[in-house]
Amino acid sequence: MKKLGKFTEIILLILLALLVCYPIWFAITGAFSSQWELQENLSPIFAKTEEMASWTLLPQAPTFKSLVEVLLDSPEFYTMFWNSVKVSVCILLGQLLVDVPSAWALAQLRLPGRKWIMKLYVVLMLMPFQVLMFPQYLVLRQFHLLDTPGAVILPAIFSAFPVFLLYRFFKAIPEDILEAARLDGAGEFRIFWQIGLPLGLPGVLSVGILSFLDSWNMIEQPMTYLKNRALWPLSLFLPEIKLEDMGMGFGAALIMLIPALLLFLCCRKYLEQGITLSGGKE
Amino acid sequence: MKENNQLIWKAAAWFFGAMILLTLVSRAIYQHGIAVVSTERPTAGAIAHSVQAAGKTVQNQDLAVTTVGGLRVGSVQVNEGQQVKEGDLLFTLDLDFLDEAILRQKQEMKKQKLTISDAWSMASASQKQRENQKAQAQENYDSAVSRAETMCNRAQRDLERAEKALEDFRNGAQGDKAEEQSLIAACEDAQEAVNTAKARLESLNQEMEAEIARRQAEAEQGTIPPVPDPTLPPTVPAEPETEPNMPETIPTVPETSPTVSETETPTEEIPALPSEPTVAPEETESFVEPLPETEPVLLPEPIPSKPSALRGFFTRELSQAEKNQIANAVRAEYAIRISQAEAQVRDAEFTYQQAQEELADYHRDQQSPKTEADLIAAVEQAQEAYDDAVTALENAEIAGNRGIQSAALPNPTGSAGAIGQITYEQMELDLQKLEALREAEGKVLAPADGIITESHVKTGNMTTDTTAMLMVDLNKGCRFTCQITKEDSKYIGIGDKVTLKASGNGKQYKDLPVTTLAQSKEDEDLYDLTVQLPPDTLRYGASADLSFTKKSRAYDCCVPIHALHMDAHNNAYVLVMETTDSILGKGLTAKKIGVKVLEKNNMLAALEVGSVSQSQQLIVGADRFVDAGSRVRVE
């Protein structure tokens, strides 16, 4: 009976895994499908008829044409790709530079009103982008940052979620270790640099992975704050695709998946820790 | 785990390295696909229309050198293309052949002269014949009517006699001696009339024979020409049907009376018939009067202007044909009178026969005893006979009238004589030309200064009636001709001053006005243009290039013609460069702007103001096809 339950659990998990992986398979097969096949399968979506779109598990006429077209014949794709890389790296570095010390300070330093600040962070973190969009827009315009990369990078650097996540990691460091360092004559910066960071490195990496994925996939912020199409990230490449370029869209989606997939495979352990810790209570 | 991480990091490195490389390749491909264009800005200015055409000079007038056809060419002294002066010898005719031609022409003229004489004789005889027919018709009418009247009178008398016999039978009376005596007297009168008519006929025949003899004698003595000379206008009648040579005093023959002469029995001695009027003495006198001897009936008078030339024909002995001709002419004159006399003889014999029949009937009636019924039947029969006689009289009158009307119809006009006269005059002109050529010793000279363009004579060949040589008359000058396109014809017109550049020496002749400009008959898309050349400019046959430039009014927006394009609906547009924002950054693209072309030539096009500003860069050239939206870069 116990074996039967275990088997059922495995089957259920496999089905769930297939369900989750199906979009990836969808992107892969689409990238190798011919344009006419994509148009035939997906035309009901654009034609707005009651007929349902269809999809085959394997392409009927596999071709590399869409991928070649994306890789060799679409300089716009690379512009947006490198824009995404630039935005993501800048956000990542900015968060390391700003959010890690902030979280350390809130977690370990005995500052007045730190609890209230932390509560404010939590409130801000709970607010969706649609609520913050207009105030952010006004602030960015006041600082003449609209239609610049800073309009996307700076709000992400100073977002509440990384601080909240790192706060949890740093708070988990035992107080005794820090007290011993102080008794040995170590300063606060040295304690942070030599004790806090190494001990909170899984949290920092976890925050980095999450921030990278978030910034790699961001759509609303660049669409709202960037009018100059030359600054658009790769996440806005797909909305530009029409039915006639559907093959290119799938090819771009496949390529867009690769950096995030690599990063996930590399730092999967830290990502799990981060997600686990972010679910805990203060 | 650590090796796995290294592999992932290595894959990431490869990935980003490949992306960098592909970025460069993609950029390179993209840049290679961008059209490199050349641009210009619109300018203000005028559109100059230049008309260029090549042509040559041609003559204003040709001269045709002609000569009499049918002559042999002795020698030709000039060739085609040779320039000659007025009076230069062109070619010479064979003099022997020319002499023969003159002789032949003279002989032909003589033959024509004789032909004309015959034609006029035939016309005169025809006229006489027609008059005879008219007289014959009248005579037939008279004779028929007279015969019918006699029958009618006789029927009337028979009817009266039958009625009287019936009346006498009813009254018991027997015959009437007075009637018998009157019938006998009528019979005797008719016998007398027959004798008189026969005597008259005999007299006329004798008179005619005497006239023939007299005419032939006069003809032999040369007093009367046998045929008229057709070459002399006075002797040739202008209208043959009027017969001016006919004597005006030809006596008319009395229609209803027998002809009598002065020597014959006086009229009072002839027993008078009830239906025949008495002939007046003066009428008989004029009738028997002989025809005037100095006025021939058919032949014209001798020509006073050439008496010596014609008298040679008249002094010779008359041939048998000529004698017959004279005899026929006289018989034709007497034909009417003789036929009338013969008709009178027939009428008199008929009257005499009727009188005898009436007398015999009377005697037969008196001898045979008749009943009343027979007499009544005889009256009825006489009444029917009378009615038939009246009807016959009416029919005779109608038939006679028709005959007279038919004979009075005019004859078709005989124009053979007039035509022959015209032919003779033409031959005379030809003879004059031949004689003129003979006087010039057969030489044909150039009528003016010119260039021989065509020669249709060859040594030894015969000349024709058409042009022997065609030459350009240099005294009349030359003109320049060329053809221009229909498009060019819009910009040049009559009176416009053009420049001609000679092909040989390159010399230019400016301000020469266009003389004519008209659509070519051979090709509707071309126009023929001529420029009258003043003296001492281009010579005949020279080639030259015409040039003419016409400037339009000033336009604010002129673009190079290469910047102008036409779409599928034949609408004009230009492509301008426009800076656009794209994912790749700011770039240049081609933008299509529809324009209205006001005027254009092969270099510029004037556009309507407002369609393109002078600050815009017009794409005037590209290294590949450029359309609206194409990414471009300036070379």
mmCIF file of N, CA and C in Angstrom, chain B residues 205-278:
data_model
loop_
_atom_site.group_PDB
_atom_site.id
_atom_site.type_symbol
_atom_site.label_atom_id
_atom_site.label_comp_id
_atom_site.label_asym_id
_atom_site.label_seq_id
_atom_site.Cartn_x
_atom_site.Cartn_y
_atom_site.Cartn_z
ATOM 1 N N ASN B 205 -38.182 65.854 -163.619
ATOM 2 C CA ASN B 205 -37.055 64.955 -163.888
ATOM 3 C C ASN B 205 -36.113 65.557 -164.922
ATOM 4 N N GLN B 206 -36.705 66.122 -165.956
ATOM 5 C CA GLN B 206 -35.863 66.743 -166.985
ATOM 6 C C GLN B 206 -35.069 67.921 -166.416
ATOM 7 N N GLU B 207 -35.723 68.693 -165.599
ATOM 8 C CA GLU B 207 -35.047 69.863 -164.985
ATOM 9 C C GLU B 207 -33.870 69.415 -164.095
ATOM 10 N N MET B 208 -34.067 68.320 -163.357
ATOM 11 C CA MET B 208 -33.013 67.816 -162.462
ATOM 12 C C MET B 208 -31.801 67.338 -163.261
ATOM 13 N N GLU B 209 -32.018 66.603 -164.317
ATOM 14 C CA GLU B 209 -30.915 66.117 -165.131
ATOM 15 C C GLU B 209 -30.127 67.280 -165.702
ATOM 16 N N ALA B 210 -30.864 68.322 -166.150
ATOM 17 C CA ALA B 210 -30.169 69.509 -166.692
ATOM 18 C C ALA B 210 -29.308 70.174 -165.605
ATOM 19 N N GLU B 211 -29.815 70.195 -164.393
ATOM 20 C CA GLU B 211 -29.065 70.825 -163.296
ATOM 21 C C GLU B 211 -27.796 70.041 -162.964
ATOM 22 N N ILE B 212 -27.884 68.718 -163.000
ATOM 23 C CA ILE B 212 -26.700 67.880 -162.732
ATOM 24 C C ILE B 212 -25.624 68.154 -163.765
ATOM 25 N N ALA B 213 -26.057 68.189 -165.000
ATOM 26 C CA ALA B 213 -25.080 68.438 -166.072
ATOM 27 C C ALA B 213 -24.424 69.801 -165.908
ATOM 28 N N ARG B 214 -25.245 70.798 -165.572
ATOM 29 C CA ARG B 214 -24.692 72.143 -165.402
ATOM 30 C C ARG B 214 -23.692 72.201 -164.238
ATOM 31 N N ARG B 215 -23.993 71.557 -163.125
ATOM 32 C CA ARG B 215 -23.097 71.583 -161.962
ATOM 33 C C ARG B 215 -21.764 70.896 -162.274
ATOM 34 N N GLN B 216 -21.829 69.771 -162.914
ATOM 35 C CA GLN B 216 -20.592 69.046 -163.232
ATOM 36 C C GLN B 216 -19.712 69.878 -164.141
ATOM 37 N N ALA B 217 -20.386 70.588 -165.084
ATOM 38 C CA ALA B 217 -19.605 71.446 -165.985
ATOM 39 C C ALA B 217 -18.926 72.568 -165.211
ATOM 40 N N GLU B 218 -19.650 73.167 -164.302
ATOM 41 C CA GLU B 218 -19.065 74.260 -163.504
ATOM 42 C C GLU B 218 -17.931 73.751 -162.609
ATOM 43 N N ALA B 219 -18.127 72.575 -162.078
ATOM 44 C CA ALA B 219 -17.075 72.011 -161.230
ATOM 45 C C ALA B 219 -15.797 71.762 -161.994
ATOM 46 N N GLU B 220 -15.921 71.292 -163.214
ATOM 47 C CA GLU B 220 -14.729 71.059 -164.035
ATOM 48 C C GLU B 220 -14.021 72.368 -164.356
ATOM 49 N N GLN B 221 -14.817 73.451 -164.480
ATOM 50 C CA GLN B 221 -14.191 74.756 -164.753
ATOM 51 C C GLN B 221 -13.622 75.398 -163.488
ATOM 52 N N GLY B 222 -13.846 74.830 -162.315
ATOM 53 C CA GLY B 222 -13.229 75.347 -161.070
ATOM 54 C C GLY B 222 -14.039 76.397 -160.381
ATOM 55 N N THR B 223 -15.229 76.591 -160.761
ATOM 56 C CA THR B 223 -16.059 77.589 -160.087
ATOM 57 C C THR B 223 -16.541 77.107 -158.733
ATOM 58 N N ILE B 224 -16.673 75.788 -158.553
ATOM 59 C CA ILE B 224 -17.168 75.242 -157.286
ATOM 60 C C ILE B 224 -16.147 74.248 -156.756
ATOM 61 N N PRO B 225 -15.642 74.420 -155.531
ATOM 62 C CA PRO B 225 -14.703 73.444 -154.967
ATOM 63 C C PRO B 225 -15.438 72.164 -154.610
ATOM 64 N N PRO B 226 -14.790 71.025 -154.927
ATOM 65 C CA PRO B 226 -15.451 69.759 -154.604
ATOM 66 C C PRO B 226 -15.583 69.521 -153.109
ATOM 67 N N VAL B 227 -14.553 69.968 -152.307
ATOM 68 C CA VAL B 227 -14.630 69.790 -150.846
ATOM 69 C C VAL B 227 -14.196 71.077 -150.168
ATOM 70 N N PRO B 228 -14.694 71.390 -148.977
ATOM 71 C CA PRO B 228 -14.254 72.619 -148.289
ATOM 72 C C PRO B 228 -12.890 72.420 -147.658
ATOM 73 N N ASP B 229 -12.151 73.559 -147.445
ATOM 74 C CA ASP B 229 -10.857 73.519 -146.772
ATOM 75 C C ASP B 229 -11.091 73.649 -145.272
ATOM 76 N N PRO B 230 -10.867 72.593 -144.511
ATOM 77 C CA PRO B 230 -11.193 72.661 -143.073
ATOM 78 C C PRO B 230 -10.234 73.498 -142.270
ATOM 79 N N THR B 231 -9.064 73.807 -142.795
ATOM 80 C CA THR B 231 -8.092 74.562 -141.998
ATOM 81 C C THR B 231 -8.454 76.020 -141.883
ATOM 82 N N LEU B 232 -9.384 76.498 -142.695
ATOM 83 C CA LEU B 232 -9.714 77.928 -142.684
ATOM 84 C C LEU B 232 -11.006 78.127 -141.909
ATOM 85 N N PRO B 233 -10.937 78.899 -140.849
ATOM 86 C CA PRO B 233 -12.088 79.052 -139.976
ATOM 87 C C PRO B 233 -13.358 79.517 -140.673
ATOM 88 N N PRO B 234 -13.318 80.453 -141.604
ATOM 89 C CA PRO B 234 -14.592 80.925 -142.168
ATOM 90 C C PRO B 234 -15.373 79.822 -142.851
ATOM 91 N N THR B 235 -14.681 78.823 -143.374
ATOM 92 C CA THR B 235 -15.388 77.781 -144.118
ATOM 93 C C THR B 235 -15.911 76.680 -143.219
ATOM 94 N N VAL B 236 -15.444 76.639 -141.960
ATOM 95 C CA VAL B 236 -15.874 75.568 -141.067
ATOM 96 C C VAL B 236 -17.000 76.078 -140.212
ATOM 97 N N PRO B 237 -18.175 75.506 -140.284
ATOM 98 C CA PRO B 237 -19.295 76.013 -139.476
ATOM 99 C C PRO B 237 -19.058 75.731 -138.009
ATOM 100 N N ALA B 238 -19.391 76.716 -137.214
ATOM 101 C CA ALA B 238 -19.234 76.537 -135.772
ATOM 102 C C ALA B 238 -20.249 75.549 -135.246
ATOM 103 N N GLU B 239 -21.461 75.585 -135.787
ATOM 104 C CA GLU B 239 -22.482 74.651 -135.368
ATOM 105 C C GLU B 239 -23.039 73.969 -136.606
ATOM 106 N N PRO B 240 -22.666 72.751 -136.824
ATOM 107 C CA PRO B 240 -23.035 72.070 -138.070
ATOM 108 C C PRO B 240 -24.535 71.991 -138.269
ATOM 109 N N GLU B 241 -25.316 71.877 -137.202
ATOM 110 C CA GLU B 241 -26.751 71.699 -137.403
ATOM 111 C C GLU B 241 -27.442 72.957 -137.942
ATOM 112 N N THR B 242 -26.787 74.138 -137.845
ATOM 113 C CA THR B 242 -27.403 75.367 -138.353
ATOM 114 C C THR B 242 -27.214 75.513 -139.849
ATOM 115 N N GLU B 243 -26.231 74.790 -140.392
ATOM 116 C CA GLU B 243 -25.973 74.810 -141.824
ATOM 117 C C GLU B 243 -25.913 76.210 -142.411
ATOM 118 N N PRO B 244 -24.871 76.931 -142.117
ATOM 119 C CA PRO B 244 -24.753 78.290 -142.657
ATOM 120 C C PRO B 244 -24.555 78.297 -144.168
ATOM 121 N N ASN B 245 -24.061 77.205 -144.754
ATOM 122 C CA ASN B 245 -23.815 77.207 -146.202
ATOM 123 C C ASN B 245 -25.055 76.856 -147.021
ATOM 124 N N MET B 246 -26.105 76.496 -146.339
ATOM 125 C CA MET B 246 -27.314 76.174 -147.102
ATOM 126 C C MET B 246 -27.923 77.457 -147.627
ATOM 127 N N PRO B 247 -28.391 77.457 -148.867
ATOM 128 C CA PRO B 247 -29.015 78.685 -149.418
ATOM 129 C C PRO B 247 -30.302 78.984 -148.656
ATOM 130 N N GLU B 248 -30.435 80.265 -148.357
ATOM 131 C CA GLU B 248 -31.588 80.678 -147.577
ATOM 132 C C GLU B 248 -32.878 80.723 -148.395
ATOM 133 N N THR B 249 -32.746 80.693 -149.696
ATOM 134 C CA THR B 249 -33.936 80.879 -150.539
ATOM 135 C C THR B 249 -34.409 79.591 -151.151
ATOM 136 N N ILE B 250 -34.157 78.471 -150.458
ATOM 137 C CA ILE B 250 -34.698 77.212 -150.974
ATOM 138 C C ILE B 250 -36.215 77.291 -150.961
ATOM 139 N N PRO B 251 -36.875 77.088 -152.113
ATOM 140 C CA PRO B 251 -38.330 77.262 -152.166
ATOM 141 C C PRO B 251 -39.030 76.163 -151.392
ATOM 142 N N THR B 252 -40.073 76.569 -150.750
ATOM 143 C CA THR B 252 -40.865 75.602 -150.004
ATOM 144 C C THR B 252 -41.908 75.018 -150.924
ATOM 145 N N VAL B 253 -42.131 73.730 -150.773
ATOM 146 C CA VAL B 253 -43.085 73.048 -151.668
ATOM 147 C C VAL B 253 -44.478 73.170 -151.083
ATOM 148 N N PRO B 254 -45.444 73.623 -151.890
ATOM 149 C CA PRO B 254 -46.821 73.688 -151.369
ATOM 150 C C PRO B 254 -47.277 72.297 -150.983
ATOM 151 N N GLU B 255 -47.947 72.229 -149.867
ATOM 152 C CA GLU B 255 -48.259 70.927 -149.292
ATOM 153 C C GLU B 255 -49.446 70.260 -149.953
ATOM 154 N N THR B 256 -50.448 71.017 -150.296
ATOM 155 C CA THR B 256 -51.690 70.385 -150.762
ATOM 156 C C THR B 256 -52.007 70.653 -152.227
ATOM 157 N N SER B 257 -51.095 71.240 -152.930
ATOM 158 C CA SER B 257 -51.385 71.540 -154.350
ATOM 159 C C SER B 257 -50.357 70.900 -155.237
ATOM 160 N N PRO B 258 -50.752 70.499 -156.390
ATOM 161 C CA PRO B 258 -49.775 69.955 -157.330
ATOM 162 C C PRO B 258 -48.855 71.049 -157.818
ATOM 163 N N THR B 259 -47.612 70.695 -158.130
ATOM 164 C CA THR B 259 -46.651 71.700 -158.572
ATOM 165 C C THR B 259 -46.823 71.937 -160.069
ATOM 166 N N VAL B 260 -46.744 73.191 -160.371
ATOM 167 C CA VAL B 260 -46.883 73.571 -161.790
ATOM 168 C C VAL B 260 -45.807 74.539 -162.149
ATOM 169 N N SER B 261 -45.458 74.626 -163.411
ATOM 170 C CA SER B 261 -44.459 75.591 -163.865
ATOM 171 C C SER B 261 -45.142 76.620 -164.753
ATOM 172 N N GLU B 262 -44.321 77.664 -165.093
ATOM 173 C CA GLU B 262 -44.862 78.755 -165.901
ATOM 174 C C GLU B 262 -45.257 78.275 -167.303
ATOM 175 N N THR B 263 -44.552 77.266 -167.781
ATOM 176 C CA THR B 263 -44.796 76.788 -169.149
ATOM 177 C C THR B 263 -45.941 75.810 -169.239
ATOM 178 N N GLU B 264 -46.399 75.377 -168.132
ATOM 179 C CA GLU B 264 -47.459 74.386 -168.159
ATOM 180 C C GLU B 264 -48.831 75.047 -168.219
ATOM 181 N N THR B 265 -49.828 74.194 -168.154
ATOM 182 C CA THR B 265 -51.217 74.651 -168.309
ATOM 183 C C THR B 265 -51.583 75.597 -167.189
ATOM 184 N N PRO B 266 -52.263 76.720 -167.549
ATOM 185 C CA PRO B 266 -52.660 77.649 -166.484
ATOM 186 C C PRO B 266 -53.609 76.966 -165.524
ATOM 187 N N THR B 267 -53.627 77.529 -164.344
ATOM 188 C CA THR B 267 -54.413 76.904 -163.275
ATOM 189 C C THR B 267 -55.893 76.920 -163.574
ATOM 190 N N GLU B 268 -56.363 77.970 -164.286
ATOM 191 C CA GLU B 268 -57.797 78.024 -164.525
ATOM 192 C C GLU B 268 -58.274 76.919 -165.470
ATOM 193 N N GLU B 269 -57.329 76.318 -166.257
ATOM 194 C CA GLU B 269 -57.721 75.269 -167.177
ATOM 195 C C GLU B 269 -57.808 73.910 -166.495
ATOM 196 N N ILE B 270 -57.287 73.797 -165.311
ATOM 197 C CA ILE B 270 -57.325 72.516 -164.600
ATOM 198 C C ILE B 270 -58.668 72.373 -163.914
ATOM 199 N N PRO B 271 -59.348 71.232 -164.122
ATOM 200 C CA PRO B 271 -60.637 71.069 -163.446
ATOM 201 C C PRO B 271 -60.437 71.056 -161.928
ATOM 202 N N ALA B 272 -61.230 71.915 -161.330
ATOM 203 C CA ALA B 272 -61.076 72.073 -159.868
ATOM 204 C C ALA B 272 -61.753 70.940 -159.142
ATOM 205 N N LEU B 273 -61.039 70.355 -158.204
ATOM 206 C CA LEU B 273 -61.609 69.334 -157.330
ATOM 207 C C LEU B 273 -62.113 69.995 -156.063
ATOM 208 N N PRO B 274 -63.168 69.487 -155.477
ATOM 209 C CA PRO B 274 -63.751 70.164 -154.300
ATOM 210 C C PRO B 274 -62.762 70.234 -153.110
ATOM 211 N N SER B 275 -61.917 69.247 -152.962
ATOM 212 C CA SER B 275 -61.069 69.235 -151.755
ATOM 213 C C SER B 275 -59.695 69.825 -151.977
ATOM 214 N N GLU B 276 -59.374 70.273 -153.154
ATOM 215 C CA GLU B 276 -58.026 70.776 -153.416
ATOM 216 C C GLU B 276 -58.052 72.267 -153.661
ATOM 217 N N PRO B 277 -57.320 73.056 -152.912
ATOM 218 C CA PRO B 277 -57.305 74.508 -153.109
ATOM 219 C C PRO B 277 -56.562 74.875 -154.386
ATOM 220 N N THR B 278 -56.874 76.034 -154.857
ATOM 221 C CA THR B 278 -56.228 76.542 -156.063
ATOM 222 C C THR B 278 -54.871 77.110 -155.717
#
